[in-house]
mmCIF file of C-alpha atoms and ligand atoms in Angstrom:
data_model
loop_
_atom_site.group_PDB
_atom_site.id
_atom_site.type_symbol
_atom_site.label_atom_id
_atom_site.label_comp_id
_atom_site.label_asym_id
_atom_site.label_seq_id
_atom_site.Cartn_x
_atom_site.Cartn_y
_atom_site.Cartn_z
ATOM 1 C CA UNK A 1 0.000 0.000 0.000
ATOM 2 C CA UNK A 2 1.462 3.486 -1.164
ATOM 3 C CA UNK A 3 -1.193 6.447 -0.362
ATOM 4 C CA UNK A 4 -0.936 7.743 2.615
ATOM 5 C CA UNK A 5 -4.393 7.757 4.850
ATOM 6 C CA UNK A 6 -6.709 10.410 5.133
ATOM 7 C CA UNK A 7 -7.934 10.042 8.643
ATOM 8 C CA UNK A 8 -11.292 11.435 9.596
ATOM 9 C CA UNK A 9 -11.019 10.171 12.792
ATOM 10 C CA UNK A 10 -7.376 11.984 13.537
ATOM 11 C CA UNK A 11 -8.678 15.062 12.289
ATOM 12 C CA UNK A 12 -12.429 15.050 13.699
ATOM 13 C CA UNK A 13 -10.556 14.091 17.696
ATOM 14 C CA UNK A 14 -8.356 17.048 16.746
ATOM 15 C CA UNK A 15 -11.434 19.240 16.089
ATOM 16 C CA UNK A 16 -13.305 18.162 18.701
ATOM 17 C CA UNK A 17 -10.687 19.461 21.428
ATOM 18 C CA UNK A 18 -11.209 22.967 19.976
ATOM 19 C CA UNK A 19 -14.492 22.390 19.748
ATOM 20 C CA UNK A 20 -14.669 21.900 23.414
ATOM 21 C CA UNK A 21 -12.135 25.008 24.052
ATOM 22 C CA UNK A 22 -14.996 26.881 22.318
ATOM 23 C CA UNK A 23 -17.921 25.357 24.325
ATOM 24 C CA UNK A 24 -16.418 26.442 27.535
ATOM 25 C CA UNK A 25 -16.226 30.331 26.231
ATOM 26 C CA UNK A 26 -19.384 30.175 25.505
ATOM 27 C CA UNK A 27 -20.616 28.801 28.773
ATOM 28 C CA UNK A 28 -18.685 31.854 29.816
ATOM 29 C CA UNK A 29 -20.506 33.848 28.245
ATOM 30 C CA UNK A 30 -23.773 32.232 29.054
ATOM 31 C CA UNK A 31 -24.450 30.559 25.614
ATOM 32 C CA UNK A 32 -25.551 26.547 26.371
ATOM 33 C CA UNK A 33 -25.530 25.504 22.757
ATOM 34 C CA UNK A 34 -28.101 22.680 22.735
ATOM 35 C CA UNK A 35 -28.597 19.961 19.610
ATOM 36 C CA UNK A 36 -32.006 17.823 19.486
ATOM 37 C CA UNK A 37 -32.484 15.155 17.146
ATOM 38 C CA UNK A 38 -35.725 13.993 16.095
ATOM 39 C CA UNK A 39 -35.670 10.345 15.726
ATOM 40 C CA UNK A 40 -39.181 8.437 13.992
ATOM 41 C CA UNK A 41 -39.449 4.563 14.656
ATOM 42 C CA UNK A 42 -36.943 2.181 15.609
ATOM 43 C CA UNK A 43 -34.295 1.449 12.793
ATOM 44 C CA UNK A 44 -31.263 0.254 14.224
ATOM 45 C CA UNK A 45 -28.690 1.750 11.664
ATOM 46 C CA UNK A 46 -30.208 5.441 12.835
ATOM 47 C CA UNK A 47 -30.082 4.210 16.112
ATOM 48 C CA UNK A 48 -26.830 3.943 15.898
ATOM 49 C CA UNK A 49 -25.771 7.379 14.211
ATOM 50 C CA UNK A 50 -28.069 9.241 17.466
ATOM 51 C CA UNK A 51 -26.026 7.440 20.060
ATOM 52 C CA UNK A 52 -22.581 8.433 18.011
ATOM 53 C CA UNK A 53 -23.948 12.264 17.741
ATOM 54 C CA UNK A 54 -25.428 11.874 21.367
ATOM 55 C CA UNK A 55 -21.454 10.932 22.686
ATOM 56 C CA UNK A 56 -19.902 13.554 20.394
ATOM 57 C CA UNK A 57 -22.236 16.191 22.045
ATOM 58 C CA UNK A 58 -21.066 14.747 25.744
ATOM 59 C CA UNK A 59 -17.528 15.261 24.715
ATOM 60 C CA UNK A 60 -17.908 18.712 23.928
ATOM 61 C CA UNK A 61 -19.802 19.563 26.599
ATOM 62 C CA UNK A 62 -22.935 20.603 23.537
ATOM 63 C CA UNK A 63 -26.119 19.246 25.347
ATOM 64 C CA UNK A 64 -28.063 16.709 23.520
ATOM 65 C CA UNK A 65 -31.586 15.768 23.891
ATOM 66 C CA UNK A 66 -33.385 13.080 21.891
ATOM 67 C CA UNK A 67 -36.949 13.305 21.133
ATOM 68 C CA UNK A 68 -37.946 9.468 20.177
ATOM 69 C CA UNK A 69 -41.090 9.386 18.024
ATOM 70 C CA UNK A 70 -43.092 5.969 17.084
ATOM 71 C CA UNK A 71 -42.909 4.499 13.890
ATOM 72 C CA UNK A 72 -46.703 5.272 13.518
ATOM 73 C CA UNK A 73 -46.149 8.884 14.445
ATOM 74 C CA UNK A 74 -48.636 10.943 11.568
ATOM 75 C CA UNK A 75 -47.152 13.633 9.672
ATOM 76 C CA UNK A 76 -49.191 16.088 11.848
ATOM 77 C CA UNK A 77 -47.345 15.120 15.277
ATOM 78 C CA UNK A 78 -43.955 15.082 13.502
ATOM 79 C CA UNK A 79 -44.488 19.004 12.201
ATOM 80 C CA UNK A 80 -45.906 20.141 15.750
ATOM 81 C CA UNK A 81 -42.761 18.541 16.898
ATOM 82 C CA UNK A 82 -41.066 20.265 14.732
ATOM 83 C CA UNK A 83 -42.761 23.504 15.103
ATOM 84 C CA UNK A 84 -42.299 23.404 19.091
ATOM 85 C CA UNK A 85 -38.385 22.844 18.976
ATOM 86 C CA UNK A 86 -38.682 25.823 16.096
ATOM 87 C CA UNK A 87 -40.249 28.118 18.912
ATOM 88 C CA UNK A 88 -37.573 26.735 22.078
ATOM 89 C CA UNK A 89 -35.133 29.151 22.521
ATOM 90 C CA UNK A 90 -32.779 27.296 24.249
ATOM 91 C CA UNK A 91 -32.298 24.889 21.425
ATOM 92 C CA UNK A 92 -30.088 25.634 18.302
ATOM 93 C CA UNK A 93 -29.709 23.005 16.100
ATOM 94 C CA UNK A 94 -32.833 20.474 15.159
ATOM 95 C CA UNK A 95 -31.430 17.486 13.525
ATOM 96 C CA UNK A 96 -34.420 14.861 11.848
ATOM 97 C CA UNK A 97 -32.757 11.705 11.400
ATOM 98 C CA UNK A 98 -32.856 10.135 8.460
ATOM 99 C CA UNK A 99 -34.724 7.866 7.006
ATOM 100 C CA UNK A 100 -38.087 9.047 8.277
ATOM 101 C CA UNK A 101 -40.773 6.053 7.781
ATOM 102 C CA UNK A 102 -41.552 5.685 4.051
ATOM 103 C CA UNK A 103 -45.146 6.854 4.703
ATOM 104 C CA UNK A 104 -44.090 10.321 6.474
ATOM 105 C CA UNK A 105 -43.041 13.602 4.020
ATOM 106 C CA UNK A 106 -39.195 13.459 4.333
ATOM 107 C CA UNK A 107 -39.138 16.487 2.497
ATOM 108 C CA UNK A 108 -41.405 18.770 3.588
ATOM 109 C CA UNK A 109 -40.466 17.782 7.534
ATOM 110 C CA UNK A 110 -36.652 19.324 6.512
ATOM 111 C CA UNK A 111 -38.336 22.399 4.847
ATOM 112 C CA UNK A 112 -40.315 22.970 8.323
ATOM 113 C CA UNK A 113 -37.215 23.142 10.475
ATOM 114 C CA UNK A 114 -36.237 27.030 10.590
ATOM 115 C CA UNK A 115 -33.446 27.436 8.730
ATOM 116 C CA UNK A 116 -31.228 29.206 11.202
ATOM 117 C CA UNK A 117 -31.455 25.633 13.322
ATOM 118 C CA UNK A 118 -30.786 23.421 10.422
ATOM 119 C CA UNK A 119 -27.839 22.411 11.534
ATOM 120 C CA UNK A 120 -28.013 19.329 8.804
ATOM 121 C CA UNK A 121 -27.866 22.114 5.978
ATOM 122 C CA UNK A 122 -30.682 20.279 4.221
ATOM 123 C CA UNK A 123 -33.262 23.312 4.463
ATOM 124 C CA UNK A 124 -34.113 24.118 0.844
ATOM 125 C CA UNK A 125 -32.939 27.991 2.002
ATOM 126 C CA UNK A 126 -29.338 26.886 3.233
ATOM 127 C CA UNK A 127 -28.758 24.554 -0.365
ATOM 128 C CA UNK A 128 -30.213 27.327 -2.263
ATOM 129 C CA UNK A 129 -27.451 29.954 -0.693
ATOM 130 C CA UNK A 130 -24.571 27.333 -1.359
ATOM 131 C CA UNK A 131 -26.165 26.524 -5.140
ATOM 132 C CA UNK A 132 -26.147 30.916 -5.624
ATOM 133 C CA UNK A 133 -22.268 30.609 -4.009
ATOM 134 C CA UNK A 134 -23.122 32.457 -0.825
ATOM 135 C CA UNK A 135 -23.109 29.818 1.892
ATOM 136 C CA UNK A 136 -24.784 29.808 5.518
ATOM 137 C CA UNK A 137 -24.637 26.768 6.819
ATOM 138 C CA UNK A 138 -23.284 23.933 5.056
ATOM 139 C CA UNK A 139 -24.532 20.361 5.014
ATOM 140 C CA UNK A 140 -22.057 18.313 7.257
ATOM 141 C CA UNK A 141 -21.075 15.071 4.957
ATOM 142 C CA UNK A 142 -19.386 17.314 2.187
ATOM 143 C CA UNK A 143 -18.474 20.266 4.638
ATOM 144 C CA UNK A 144 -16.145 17.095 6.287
ATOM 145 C CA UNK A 145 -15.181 15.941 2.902
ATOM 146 C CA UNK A 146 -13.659 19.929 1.978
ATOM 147 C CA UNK A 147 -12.197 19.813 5.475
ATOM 148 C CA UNK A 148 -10.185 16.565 5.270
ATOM 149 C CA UNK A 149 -8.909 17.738 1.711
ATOM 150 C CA UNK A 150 -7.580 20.789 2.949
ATOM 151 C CA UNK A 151 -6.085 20.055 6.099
ATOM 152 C CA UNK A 152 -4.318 17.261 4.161
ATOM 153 C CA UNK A 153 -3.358 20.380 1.326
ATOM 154 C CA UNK A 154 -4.517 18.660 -1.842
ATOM 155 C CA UNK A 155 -4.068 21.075 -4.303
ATOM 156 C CA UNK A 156 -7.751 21.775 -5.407
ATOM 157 C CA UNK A 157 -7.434 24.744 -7.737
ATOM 158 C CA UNK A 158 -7.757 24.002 -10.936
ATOM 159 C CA UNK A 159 -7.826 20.340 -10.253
ATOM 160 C CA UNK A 160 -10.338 17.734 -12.498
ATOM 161 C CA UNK A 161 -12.633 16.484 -9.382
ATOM 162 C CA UNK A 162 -14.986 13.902 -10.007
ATOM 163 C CA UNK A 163 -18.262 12.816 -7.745
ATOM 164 C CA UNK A 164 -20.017 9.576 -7.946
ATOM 165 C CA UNK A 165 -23.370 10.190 -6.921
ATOM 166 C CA UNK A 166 -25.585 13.336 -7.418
ATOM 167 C CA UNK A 167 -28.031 12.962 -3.942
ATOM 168 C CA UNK A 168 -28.908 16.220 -2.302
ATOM 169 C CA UNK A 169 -27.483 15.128 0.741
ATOM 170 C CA UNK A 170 -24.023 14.333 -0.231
ATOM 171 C CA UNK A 171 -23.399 14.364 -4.131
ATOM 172 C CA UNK A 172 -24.683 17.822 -5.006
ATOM 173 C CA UNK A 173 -23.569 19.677 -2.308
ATOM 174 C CA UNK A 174 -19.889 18.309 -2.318
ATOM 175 C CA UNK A 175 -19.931 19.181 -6.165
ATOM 176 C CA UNK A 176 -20.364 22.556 -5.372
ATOM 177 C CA UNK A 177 -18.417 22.673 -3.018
ATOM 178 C CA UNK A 178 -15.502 22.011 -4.794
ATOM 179 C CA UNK A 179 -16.929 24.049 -7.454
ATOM 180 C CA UNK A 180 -16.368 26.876 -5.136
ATOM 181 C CA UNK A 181 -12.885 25.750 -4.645
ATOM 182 C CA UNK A 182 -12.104 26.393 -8.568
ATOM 183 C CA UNK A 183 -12.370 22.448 -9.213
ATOM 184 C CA UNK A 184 -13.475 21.109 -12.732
ATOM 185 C CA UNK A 185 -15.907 19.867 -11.450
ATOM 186 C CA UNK A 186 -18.127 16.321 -12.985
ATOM 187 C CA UNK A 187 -20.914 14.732 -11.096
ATOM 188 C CA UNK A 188 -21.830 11.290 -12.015
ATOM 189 C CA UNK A 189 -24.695 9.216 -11.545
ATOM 190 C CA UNK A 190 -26.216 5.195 -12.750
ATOM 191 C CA UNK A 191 -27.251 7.114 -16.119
ATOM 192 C CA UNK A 192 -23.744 8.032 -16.569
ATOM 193 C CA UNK A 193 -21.832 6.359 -19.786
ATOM 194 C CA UNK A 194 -18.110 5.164 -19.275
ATOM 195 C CA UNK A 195 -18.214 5.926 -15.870
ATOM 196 C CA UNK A 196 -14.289 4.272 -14.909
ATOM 197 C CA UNK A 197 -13.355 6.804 -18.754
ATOM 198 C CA UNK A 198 -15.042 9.873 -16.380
ATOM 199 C CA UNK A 199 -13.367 8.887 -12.935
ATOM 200 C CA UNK A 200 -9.794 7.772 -14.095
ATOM 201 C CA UNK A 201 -9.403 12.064 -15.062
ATOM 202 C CA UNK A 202 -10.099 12.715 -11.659
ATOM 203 C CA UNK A 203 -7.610 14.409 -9.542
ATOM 204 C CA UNK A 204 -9.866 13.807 -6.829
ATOM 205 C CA UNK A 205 -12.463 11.510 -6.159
ATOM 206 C CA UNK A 206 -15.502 11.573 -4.269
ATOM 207 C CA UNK A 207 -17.523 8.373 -4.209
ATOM 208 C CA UNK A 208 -20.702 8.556 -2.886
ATOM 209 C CA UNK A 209 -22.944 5.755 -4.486
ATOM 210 C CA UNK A 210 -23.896 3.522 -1.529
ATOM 211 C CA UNK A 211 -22.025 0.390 -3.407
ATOM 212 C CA UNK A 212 -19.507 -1.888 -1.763
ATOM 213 C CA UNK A 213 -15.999 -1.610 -3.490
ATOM 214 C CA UNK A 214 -17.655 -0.131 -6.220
ATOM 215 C CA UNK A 215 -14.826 2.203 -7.293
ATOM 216 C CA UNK A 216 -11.649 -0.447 -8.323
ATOM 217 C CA UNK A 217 -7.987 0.231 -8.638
ATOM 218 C CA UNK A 218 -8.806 0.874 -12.955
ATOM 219 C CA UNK A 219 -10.868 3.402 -12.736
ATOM 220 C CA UNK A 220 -8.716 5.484 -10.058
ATOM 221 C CA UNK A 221 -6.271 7.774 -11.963
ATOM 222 C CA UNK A 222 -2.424 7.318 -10.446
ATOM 223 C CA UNK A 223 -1.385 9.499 -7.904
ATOM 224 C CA UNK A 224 -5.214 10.607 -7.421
ATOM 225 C CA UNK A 225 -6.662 11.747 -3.968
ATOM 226 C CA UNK A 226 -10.010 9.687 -3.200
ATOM 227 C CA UNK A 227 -12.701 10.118 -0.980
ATOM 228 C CA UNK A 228 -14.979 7.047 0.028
ATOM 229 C CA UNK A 229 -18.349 7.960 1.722
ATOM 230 C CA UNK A 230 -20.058 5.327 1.565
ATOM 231 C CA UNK A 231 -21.758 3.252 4.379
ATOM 232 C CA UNK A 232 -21.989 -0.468 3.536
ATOM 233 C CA UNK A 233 -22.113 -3.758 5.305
ATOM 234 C CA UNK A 234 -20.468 -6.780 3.782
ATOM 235 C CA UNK A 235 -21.041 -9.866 5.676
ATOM 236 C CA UNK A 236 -21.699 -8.132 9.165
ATOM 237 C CA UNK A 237 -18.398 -6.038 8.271
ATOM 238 C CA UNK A 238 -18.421 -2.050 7.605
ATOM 239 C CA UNK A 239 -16.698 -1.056 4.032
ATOM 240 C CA UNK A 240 -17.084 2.034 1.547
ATOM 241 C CA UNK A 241 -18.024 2.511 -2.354
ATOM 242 C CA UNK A 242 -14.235 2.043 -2.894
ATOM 243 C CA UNK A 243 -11.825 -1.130 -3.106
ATOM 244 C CA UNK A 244 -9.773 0.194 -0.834
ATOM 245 C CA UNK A 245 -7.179 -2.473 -0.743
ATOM 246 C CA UNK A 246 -6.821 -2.146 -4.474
ATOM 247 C CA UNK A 247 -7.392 1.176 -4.713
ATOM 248 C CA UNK A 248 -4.760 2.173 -1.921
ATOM 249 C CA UNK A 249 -2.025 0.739 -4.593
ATOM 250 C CA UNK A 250 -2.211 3.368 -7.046
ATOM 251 C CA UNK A 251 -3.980 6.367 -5.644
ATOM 252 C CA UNK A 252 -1.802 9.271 -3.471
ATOM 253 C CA UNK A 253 -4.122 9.650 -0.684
ATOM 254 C CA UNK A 254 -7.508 8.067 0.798
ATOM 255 C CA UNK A 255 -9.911 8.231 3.197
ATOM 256 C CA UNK A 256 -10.747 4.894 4.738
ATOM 257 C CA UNK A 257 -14.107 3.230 6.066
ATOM 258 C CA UNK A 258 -14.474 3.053 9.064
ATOM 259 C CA UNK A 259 -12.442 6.132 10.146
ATOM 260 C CA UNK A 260 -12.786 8.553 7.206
ATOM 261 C CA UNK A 261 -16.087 10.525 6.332
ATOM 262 C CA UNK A 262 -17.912 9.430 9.482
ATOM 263 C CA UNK A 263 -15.977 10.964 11.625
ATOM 264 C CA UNK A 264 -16.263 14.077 10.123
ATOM 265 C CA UNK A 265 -19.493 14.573 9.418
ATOM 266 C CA UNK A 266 -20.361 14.277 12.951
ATOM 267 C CA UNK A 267 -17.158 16.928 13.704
ATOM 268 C CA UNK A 268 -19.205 19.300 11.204
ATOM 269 C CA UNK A 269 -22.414 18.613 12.872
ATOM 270 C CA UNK A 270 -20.935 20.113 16.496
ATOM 271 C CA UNK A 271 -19.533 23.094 14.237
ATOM 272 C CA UNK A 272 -22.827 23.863 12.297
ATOM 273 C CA UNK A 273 -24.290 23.506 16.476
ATOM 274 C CA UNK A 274 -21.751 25.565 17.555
ATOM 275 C CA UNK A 275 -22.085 28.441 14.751
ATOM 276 C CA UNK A 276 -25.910 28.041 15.320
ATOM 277 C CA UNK A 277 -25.626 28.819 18.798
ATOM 278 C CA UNK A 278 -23.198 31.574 18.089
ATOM 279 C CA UNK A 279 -25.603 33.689 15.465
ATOM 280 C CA UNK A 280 -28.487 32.800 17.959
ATOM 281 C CA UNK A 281 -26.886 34.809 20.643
ATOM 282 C CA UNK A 282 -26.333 37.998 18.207
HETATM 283 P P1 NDP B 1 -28.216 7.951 -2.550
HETATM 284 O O1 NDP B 1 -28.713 6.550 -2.680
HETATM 285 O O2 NDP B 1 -29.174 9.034 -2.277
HETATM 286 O O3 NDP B 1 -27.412 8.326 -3.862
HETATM 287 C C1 NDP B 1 -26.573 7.413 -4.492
HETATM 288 C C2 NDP B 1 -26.086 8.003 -5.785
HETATM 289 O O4 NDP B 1 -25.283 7.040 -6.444
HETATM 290 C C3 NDP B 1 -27.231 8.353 -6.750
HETATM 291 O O5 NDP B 1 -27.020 9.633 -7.292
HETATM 292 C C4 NDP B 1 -27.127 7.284 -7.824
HETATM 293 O O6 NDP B 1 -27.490 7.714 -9.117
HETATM 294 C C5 NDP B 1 -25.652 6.969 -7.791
HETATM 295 N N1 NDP B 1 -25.416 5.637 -8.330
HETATM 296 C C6 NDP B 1 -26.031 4.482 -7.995
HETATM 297 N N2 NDP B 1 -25.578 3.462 -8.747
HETATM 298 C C7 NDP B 1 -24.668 3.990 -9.595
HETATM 299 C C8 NDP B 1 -23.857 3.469 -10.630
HETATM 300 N N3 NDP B 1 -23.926 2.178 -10.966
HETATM 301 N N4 NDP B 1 -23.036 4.291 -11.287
HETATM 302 C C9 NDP B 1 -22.959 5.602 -10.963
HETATM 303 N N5 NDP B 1 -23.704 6.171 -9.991
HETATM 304 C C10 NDP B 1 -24.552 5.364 -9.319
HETATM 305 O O7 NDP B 1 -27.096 7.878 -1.428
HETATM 306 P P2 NDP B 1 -26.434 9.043 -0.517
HETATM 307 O O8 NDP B 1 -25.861 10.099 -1.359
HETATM 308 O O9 NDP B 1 -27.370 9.402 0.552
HETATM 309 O O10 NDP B 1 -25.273 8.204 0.171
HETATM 310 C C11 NDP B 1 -24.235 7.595 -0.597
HETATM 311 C C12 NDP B 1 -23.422 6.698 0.316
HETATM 312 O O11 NDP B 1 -22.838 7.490 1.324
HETATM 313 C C13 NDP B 1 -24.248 5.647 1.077
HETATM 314 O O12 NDP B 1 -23.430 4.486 1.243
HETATM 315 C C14 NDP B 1 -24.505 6.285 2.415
HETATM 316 O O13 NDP B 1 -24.692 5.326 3.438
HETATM 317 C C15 NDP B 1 -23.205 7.025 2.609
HETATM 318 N N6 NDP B 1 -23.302 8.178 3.490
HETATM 319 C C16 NDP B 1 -22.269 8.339 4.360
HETATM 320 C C17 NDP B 1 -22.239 9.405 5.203
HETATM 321 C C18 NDP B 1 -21.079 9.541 6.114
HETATM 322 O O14 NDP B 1 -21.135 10.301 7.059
HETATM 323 N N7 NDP B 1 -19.967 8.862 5.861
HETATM 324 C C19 NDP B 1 -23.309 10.404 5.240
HETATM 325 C C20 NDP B 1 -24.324 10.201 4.224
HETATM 326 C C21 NDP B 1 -24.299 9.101 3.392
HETATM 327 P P3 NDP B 1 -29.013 8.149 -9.507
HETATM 328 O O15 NDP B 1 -29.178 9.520 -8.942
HETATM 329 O O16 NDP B 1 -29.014 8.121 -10.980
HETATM 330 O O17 NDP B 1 -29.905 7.135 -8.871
#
């Protein structure tokens, strides 16, 4: 193996000790910056991600509450939830964990939380600032991705970047991200024609497809830097959308999974809390 390791979960503990440096000064100052997730039903994958945001919050001193709906909650209880965390001032960021049951309005549930809370960045207001280049707050999965690339100074600037998958959570928003970086960027999708032709110009890679492996060693360009986001489980075992073993051979740099992405998207989550709590106090 020759690229070196972009590790999420090196940078994110490094993050989270300034992030608790911060929390104190604002305790100082009488700011308790407060995240609540909204979890719906009882899937255990989501159950998961709460307790891992729930621990991150305990480290940093950000307090966390939970609000645990049931799986037959109607759309009508989820919004008044929704509404009543809108109107609590001492909570800054609402977080609605995702997926919401199939028969509930994912959609229009995000659009309800006020913006200034959304500390997910999934608010139709907050993508429509980063789509017209003027960012508020940024959606934490591709907010992590920018951060890992340039605290590991890959040269962005001009460079050919490449994203596998185009969802509005992840895809999208990292493409313009790097857009705003001055990136060439291309965003790919399962319509997309030669897809290894498109990714093997890539000076950096972003896979987020939700594939096991899914990204091989010949369609990575040499001396590429590659992102893997994806979440998949192989046999009980956690792995990304790229081959990493293979894929680790030829490229310059990449992130791993477990111990890439993850970790930073729940860093950026405690940021976009912390910032929330910050502009609330203003
Ligand atoms: P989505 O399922 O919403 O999007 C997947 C994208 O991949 C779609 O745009 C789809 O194209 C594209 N795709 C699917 N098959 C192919 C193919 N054969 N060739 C090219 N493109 C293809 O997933 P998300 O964006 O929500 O998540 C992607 C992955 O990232 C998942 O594994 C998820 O678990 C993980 N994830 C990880 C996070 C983290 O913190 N590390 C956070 C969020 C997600 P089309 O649009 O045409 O269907």
């Amino acid at each position: 193996m020759s690229a070196k390791i972009l590790s999420g979960k090196e940078m994110a503990a490094e993050l989270e000790l300034q992030q608790t440096a911060r929390c104190v000064e604002l305790n100082k100052n009488g700011i308790h910056p407060c995240l609540t997730v909204i979890l719906v039903g009882d899937d255990p994958a989501s159950a998961i991600y709460v307790r891992n945001k729930e621990r991150a919050c305990g480290r940093i001193g950000i307090e966390s509450r939970t609000v645990r709906m049931p799986a037959e909650t109607t759309q009508a209880e989820l919004i008044a939830q929704i509404d009543a965390l809108n109107a609590d001032n001492s909570v800054h960021g609402i977080l609605i964990q995702l997926p919401l049951p199939k028969h509930l309005d994912e959609a229009a549930a995000l659009m309800r939380v006020r913006a200034e809370k959304d500390v997910d960045g999934f608010h139709v207001y907050n993508s429509g600032r980063l789509l017209q280049n003027n960012p508020t707050v940024l959606p934490c999965t591709p907010r992590g991705i920018l951060y890992m690339l340039k605290k590991s100074g890959v040269q962005l600037d001009g460079a050919n970047a490449v994203v596998v998958g185009r969802s509005n959570i992840v895809g999208k928003p990292a493409a313009l991200l790097l857009l705003r970086e001055n990136c060439t960027v291309t965003i790919c999708h399962s319509h997309t024609r030669d897809l290894a032709d498109i990714t093997r110009r890539a000076d950096v890679l972003v896979a987020a497809v939700g594939r096991a492996k899914f990204i091989t060693a010949d369609m990575v360009k040499p001396g590429a830097t590659v992102i893997d986001v994806g979440i998949n489980r192989v046999d009980g075992k956690l792995c990304g959308d790229v081959d990493f073993d293979g894929v680790s051979e030829i490229a310059a740099a990449i992130s791993p999974v477990p111990g890439g992405v993850g970790p930073m998207t729940v860093a950026m989550l405690m940021e976009n809390t912390l910032e929330a709590a910050c502009k609330a106090s203003r």
